[in-house]
Amino acid sequence: MRVSRRSPTTARRAVLVALVLLLLSACSAGVSPTPLPTQSPTPSPSATPSPTPSPTPTPMPSPTPNPFAGRRVTLLVIGNDSTPARLAQGYGKLTDAMIVLSVSADRKHVSMISFPRDIVDIPMGNGQLWRSKINAIAYYDGEKVLKAALAATLQQPIDYYIEVNMGDFAKLVDALGGVTVDVPMTIIDPSINFSIQAGVRHMDGATALGFARSRHTTSDWDRDARQQLLLNAILNKIIDPAIVARLPQLMASLKSLQTDLPLNEVGALLQLIRDALDAPVSMKVLMPPQFSLFAGIEQGTNRGYIEEPNIPAIRAYAKTVMGN
């Protein structure tokens, strides 16, 4: 997929999840049809053979209809911060990466919209507002409620969600043989013992995870944008036939993977990515000043650092890249 230079932004390690499912689909999509049996002629017992009716060909099975044919398909890709160590210490999982990935019906345009974790006061789709930070919605009410809330905020439907944690993200990147990303700026982040130079870089899982997590020397919004670059790199690599052969082992290793995508639609999802591989990609992070009314420490409350969203601006932008 070609990245459009007009909007250099993104989402986070959540991105990586989508790819995982796509891989699985390749396994189910690569089955060759069984060849029809060849019928050899039977010699006639007499000099004047009786006419033999032509054999009736075995009918080929009807292809399974593609559930995504002729329509836009939109996924919520979620990355959560849980690890075995954090869970053992009593920390609940927070969805610090939330990317809405949408492919147009004609497969000629792809969009990524990242929701920063500190956004508050978004509509839930049921007439209520979520007053706390959106990265806690799934922890309290589940991923499907988070999906409904982001769809209501965008005023655009979201078909499915896919979620993975930090450790499985690194496993995924390593299983792909690493990914290559054009790093926009040098990062030196002692807080997570991570550094990388600007330029085209090939990353293994640990490096990609650091690239996706680093924020203390940049910002959450910069981190979201870098992760959209990672997602694009993964999507371009995931359909490589050499990768497909390793999918069963990969899928078995991703213990944190969650999704509401039916397994019988995974093959169609992989085909969707193939069809849109050369499409331009619009990337946007919902950040100030365009998409926020306020970002900072809120006085008089216990919500801490928050981002108050500009809902009309968010919906107007979503309509330009997702409206059919």
Coordinates of C-alpha atoms in Angstrom, one line a residue:
M1 CA 0.0 0.0 0.0
R2 CA 1.3 3.4 -0.9
V3 CA 1.4 5.9 1.9
S4 CA 0.0 9.3 1.0
R5 CA 2.4 12.1 2.1
R6 CA -0.4 14.6 2.7
S7 CA -1.1 13.3 6.3
P8 CA 1.8 11.6 8.2
T9 CA 0.1 10.0 11.2
T10 CA -1.1 6.7 12.7
A11 CA -1.8 4.3 15.4
R12 CA -0.1 1.8 17.5
R13 CA 1.0 -1.7 18.1
A14 CA -2.7 -2.5 17.8
V15 CA -2.1 -2.5 14.1
L16 CA -0.1 -5.6 14.2
V17 CA -3.1 -7.6 15.1
A18 CA -5.0 -7.2 12.0
L19 CA -2.2 -8.8 10.1
V20 CA -2.3 -11.9 12.2
L21 CA -5.7 -12.7 11.1
L22 CA -4.9 -12.0 7.5
L23 CA -2.2 -14.6 7.7
L24 CA -4.5 -17.3 9.0
S25 CA -6.7 -16.6 6.1
A26 CA -4.0 -17.5 3.7
C27 CA -4.0 -21.1 5.0
S28 CA -7.7 -21.5 4.3
A29 CA -7.5 -19.7 1.0
G30 CA -4.6 -21.8 -0.5
V31 CA -6.4 -25.1 -1.1
S32 CA -6.3 -26.3 -4.7
P33 CA -9.4 -27.9 -6.2
T34 CA -9.3 -31.7 -6.6
P35 CA -8.7 -32.6 -10.3
L36 CA -11.6 -34.4 -12.0
P37 CA -10.9 -38.1 -12.6
T38 CA -9.8 -39.1 -16.1
Q39 CA -12.1 -41.6 -17.7
S40 CA -10.3 -44.2 -20.0
P41 CA -12.3 -45.7 -22.9
T42 CA -13.8 -49.3 -22.5
P43 CA -13.1 -51.6 -25.5
S44 CA -16.2 -52.8 -27.3
P45 CA -17.0 -56.6 -27.2
S46 CA -18.2 -56.7 -30.8
A47 CA -17.1 -55.4 -34.2
T48 CA -20.0 -52.9 -34.2
P49 CA -19.9 -51.2 -30.9
S50 CA -23.0 -49.8 -29.4
P51 CA -23.0 -46.1 -28.8
T52 CA -22.0 -45.3 -25.3
P53 CA -23.5 -42.2 -23.6
S54 CA -20.9 -39.5 -22.8
P55 CA -19.9 -39.4 -19.2
T56 CA -21.5 -36.7 -17.2
P57 CA -18.8 -34.4 -15.9
T58 CA -18.6 -34.0 -12.1
P59 CA -19.8 -30.6 -11.3
M60 CA -17.3 -28.2 -9.8
P61 CA -18.2 -26.9 -6.4
S62 CA -19.7 -23.4 -6.4
P63 CA -17.2 -20.8 -5.1
T64 CA -18.1 -19.4 -1.7
P65 CA -19.4 -15.8 -2.1
N66 CA -16.9 -13.2 -0.8
P67 CA -18.7 -11.5 2.1
F68 CA -16.7 -8.3 1.5
A69 CA -17.4 -8.0 -2.3
G70 CA -18.6 -4.7 -3.4
R71 CA -18.6 -2.9 -0.1
R72 CA -16.4 -1.0 2.3
V73 CA -14.7 -3.0 5.0
T74 CA -13.7 -1.4 8.3
L75 CA -11.7 -2.9 11.2
L76 CA -10.8 -1.6 14.6
V77 CA -7.3 -2.7 15.4
I78 CA -6.5 -2.7 19.1
G79 CA -3.2 -3.0 20.9
N80 CA -3.3 -3.4 24.7
D81 CA -0.6 -2.9 27.3
S82 CA -1.0 -6.2 29.1
T83 CA 1.9 -8.6 29.7
P84 CA 2.2 -11.5 32.1
A85 CA 4.3 -9.4 34.4
R86 CA 1.9 -6.5 34.5
L87 CA -1.1 -8.8 35.0
A88 CA 0.7 -10.6 37.9
Q89 CA 1.2 -7.2 39.5
G90 CA -2.6 -6.5 39.4
Y91 CA -2.6 -4.1 36.5
G92 CA -5.6 -4.3 34.2
K93 CA -5.2 -4.1 30.5
L94 CA -5.7 -0.7 28.8
T95 CA -6.1 -0.3 25.0
D96 CA -3.4 2.3 24.4
A97 CA -3.5 1.7 20.7
M98 CA -6.8 2.1 18.7
I99 CA -6.7 2.3 14.9
V100 CA -9.7 2.3 12.6
L101 CA -8.5 0.7 9.3
S102 CA -10.9 1.1 6.4
V103 CA -10.7 -0.2 2.8
S104 CA -13.0 1.4 0.2
A105 CA -15.6 -0.7 -1.8
D106 CA -13.5 -0.3 -5.0
R107 CA -10.3 -1.2 -3.1
K108 CA -8.7 2.0 -4.4
H109 CA -8.3 3.8 -1.1
V110 CA -7.2 2.8 2.4
S111 CA -7.6 5.0 5.5
M112 CA -6.2 4.8 9.0
I113 CA -7.6 6.9 11.9
S114 CA -5.9 6.7 15.3
F115 CA -7.7 7.5 18.5
P116 CA -5.2 8.8 21.2
R117 CA -5.7 7.0 24.5
D118 CA -6.4 10.3 26.5
I119 CA -9.6 11.2 24.6
V120 CA -12.6 11.6 26.9
D121 CA -16.3 12.4 26.6
I122 CA -17.1 10.4 23.5
P123 CA -20.6 9.2 22.6
M124 CA -21.3 5.5 23.3
G125 CA -24.0 5.1 20.6
N126 CA -26.7 4.6 23.2
G127 CA -27.3 8.3 24.1
Q128 CA -24.7 8.3 26.9
L129 CA -21.1 9.8 27.0
W130 CA -18.0 8.0 28.2
R131 CA -16.5 10.5 30.6
S132 CA -13.2 8.7 31.4
K133 CA -10.3 8.1 29.0
I134 CA -11.3 5.8 26.1
N135 CA -8.4 3.4 26.8
A136 CA -10.4 2.0 29.7
I137 CA -13.7 1.2 27.9
A138 CA -12.7 -2.3 26.9
Y139 CA -11.4 -3.0 30.4
Y140 CA -14.8 -2.2 32.0
D141 CA -17.3 -3.0 29.2
G142 CA -15.5 -5.1 26.6
E143 CA -14.1 -4.7 23.1
K144 CA -17.5 -4.7 21.4
V145 CA -18.6 -1.7 23.4
L146 CA -15.4 0.1 22.5
K147 CA -16.0 -0.7 18.8
A148 CA -19.6 0.7 19.1
A149 CA -18.3 3.9 20.8
L150 CA -15.7 4.6 18.2
A151 CA -18.2 4.0 15.4
A152 CA -20.6 6.4 17.1
T153 CA -17.8 9.0 17.4
L154 CA -16.9 8.7 13.7
Q155 CA -20.5 8.2 12.6
Q156 CA -19.2 5.4 10.4
P157 CA -19.8 1.7 10.8
I158 CA -17.0 -0.6 12.0
D159 CA -17.4 -4.2 11.0
Y160 CA -14.9 -6.1 13.3
Y161 CA -12.2 -5.6 15.9
I162 CA -8.9 -7.4 16.2
E163 CA -6.8 -7.2 19.4
V164 CA -3.3 -8.3 20.5
N165 CA -0.9 -7.3 23.3
M166 CA 2.7 -6.0 23.3
G167 CA 4.4 -9.4 23.5
D168 CA 2.5 -10.9 20.7
F169 CA 3.1 -7.9 18.5
A170 CA 6.9 -8.5 18.8
K171 CA 6.3 -12.2 18.1
L172 CA 4.3 -11.3 15.0
V173 CA 7.0 -9.0 13.6
D174 CA 9.7 -11.7 14.2
A175 CA 7.5 -14.3 12.5
L176 CA 7.3 -12.0 9.4
G177 CA 11.1 -11.9 9.3
G178 CA 11.1 -8.3 10.5
V179 CA 9.7 -5.2 8.8
T180 CA 11.3 -2.3 6.9
V181 CA 10.2 1.2 7.8
D182 CA 11.3 4.7 6.7
V183 CA 11.9 6.1 10.2
P184 CA 11.0 9.9 9.9
M185 CA 13.2 11.1 12.8
T186 CA 16.0 9.9 15.1
I187 CA 14.6 8.6 18.5
I188 CA 16.7 8.3 21.7
D189 CA 14.4 7.2 24.6
P190 CA 16.4 6.2 27.8
S191 CA 13.1 5.5 29.6
I192 CA 12.7 2.2 27.6
N193 CA 16.4 1.8 26.6
F194 CA 15.5 2.4 23.0
S195 CA 17.2 4.4 20.1
I196 CA 17.0 4.3 16.4
Q197 CA 18.4 6.6 13.6
A198 CA 16.3 8.3 11.0
G199 CA 16.2 6.6 7.6
V200 CA 15.1 3.3 6.1
R201 CA 15.5 0.7 8.8
H202 CA 14.8 -3.1 9.0
M203 CA 13.4 -3.9 12.4
D204 CA 13.1 -7.2 14.4
G205 CA 10.3 -7.6 16.9
A206 CA 12.0 -6.0 19.8
T207 CA 13.0 -2.9 17.7
A208 CA 9.5 -2.6 16.3
L209 CA 8.0 -2.8 19.7
G210 CA 10.3 0.0 21.0
F211 CA 9.5 2.1 17.9
A212 CA 5.7 1.6 18.6
R213 CA 6.0 2.3 22.4
S214 CA 8.5 5.2 22.7
R215 CA 6.8 8.5 23.7
H216 CA 8.8 10.2 26.5
T217 CA 11.1 12.1 24.1
T218 CA 8.4 12.7 21.5
S219 CA 4.6 12.4 22.3
D220 CA 1.7 10.0 22.3
W221 CA 0.6 11.5 18.9
D222 CA 4.0 10.9 17.4
R223 CA 3.9 7.3 18.6
D224 CA 0.5 6.8 17.0
A225 CA 1.8 8.1 13.7
R226 CA 4.8 5.8 13.8
Q227 CA 2.6 2.8 14.4
Q228 CA 0.6 3.5 11.3
L229 CA 3.9 3.3 9.5
L230 CA 4.5 -0.1 11.1
L231 CA 1.0 -1.3 10.2
N232 CA 1.5 -0.3 6.6
A233 CA 4.8 -2.2 6.5
I234 CA 3.2 -5.3 8.0
L235 CA 0.3 -5.3 5.6
N236 CA 2.6 -5.1 2.6
K237 CA 4.6 -8.1 3.9
I238 CA 1.9 -10.4 5.2
I239 CA 0.7 -11.7 1.9
D240 CA 4.1 -13.0 0.9
P241 CA 3.8 -16.8 0.1
A242 CA 6.9 -17.5 2.1
I243 CA 5.2 -16.0 5.2
V244 CA 2.0 -18.0 4.7
A245 CA 3.9 -21.3 5.2
R246 CA 4.7 -20.2 8.8
L247 CA 1.2 -19.1 9.7
P248 CA 0.0 -22.2 11.7
Q249 CA 2.9 -21.9 14.2
L250 CA 2.5 -18.1 14.4
M251 CA -1.2 -18.3 15.1
A252 CA -0.7 -20.9 17.8
S253 CA 1.8 -18.6 19.5
L254 CA -0.4 -15.5 19.7
K255 CA -2.1 -16.2 23.0
S256 CA -3.6 -12.7 23.4
L257 CA -5.3 -12.6 20.0
Q258 CA -9.0 -11.7 20.3
T259 CA -11.5 -10.9 17.5
D260 CA -15.1 -11.0 16.5
L261 CA -14.2 -11.8 12.9
P262 CA -15.7 -15.1 11.9
L263 CA -13.0 -17.6 11.0
N264 CA -14.8 -18.4 7.7
E265 CA -14.2 -14.8 6.6
V266 CA -10.5 -14.6 7.3
G267 CA -9.6 -15.8 3.7
A268 CA -11.8 -13.0 2.3
L269 CA -10.0 -10.5 4.5
L270 CA -6.6 -11.6 3.2
Q271 CA -7.9 -11.2 -0.4
L272 CA -9.1 -7.7 0.6
I273 CA -5.6 -6.7 1.6
R274 CA -4.2 -8.1 -1.6
D275 CA -6.7 -6.2 -3.7
A276 CA -5.9 -2.9 -2.0
L277 CA -2.1 -3.4 -1.9
D278 CA -1.3 -0.7 -4.4
A279 CA -4.0 1.8 -3.0
P280 CA -2.9 5.1 -1.5
V281 CA -3.2 5.2 2.3
S282 CA -4.5 8.3 4.2
M283 CA -3.2 8.4 7.8
K284 CA -4.5 10.6 10.5
V285 CA -4.1 10.9 14.3
L286 CA -7.0 12.6 16.0
M287 CA -4.8 15.3 17.7
P288 CA -4.8 19.0 18.4
P289 CA -5.5 21.5 17.0
Q290 CA -7.8 20.1 14.3
F291 CA -9.5 17.4 16.3
S292 CA -9.3 18.7 19.9
L293 CA -11.0 21.5 21.8
F294 CA -8.6 21.1 24.7
A295 CA -5.6 18.9 25.6
G296 CA -3.8 19.1 28.9
I297 CA -4.3 18.7 32.7
E298 CA -7.9 19.3 33.6
Q299 CA -8.3 21.3 36.8
G300 CA -10.8 20.4 39.4
T301 CA -11.1 16.7 38.4
N302 CA -9.2 13.5 38.8
R303 CA -9.0 12.7 35.1
G304 CA -5.5 14.0 34.8
Y305 CA -4.2 14.7 31.3
I306 CA -7.1 14.6 28.8
E307 CA -7.9 15.4 25.2
E308 CA -11.4 16.8 24.7
P309 CA -12.5 15.8 21.2
N310 CA -13.9 18.1 18.5
I311 CA -16.6 15.7 17.5
P312 CA -18.0 17.7 14.5
A313 CA -14.4 18.0 13.1
I314 CA -13.8 14.2 13.6
R315 CA -17.0 13.3 11.8
A316 CA -16.4 15.6 9.0
Y317 CA -12.9 14.2 8.4
A318 CA -14.2 10.6 8.7
K319 CA -16.8 11.3 6.1
T320 CA -14.2 12.4 3.6
V321 CA -12.2 9.2 3.9
M322 CA -14.8 6.6 4.8
G323 CA -18.1 8.0 3.4
N324 CA -19.4 5.9 0.5

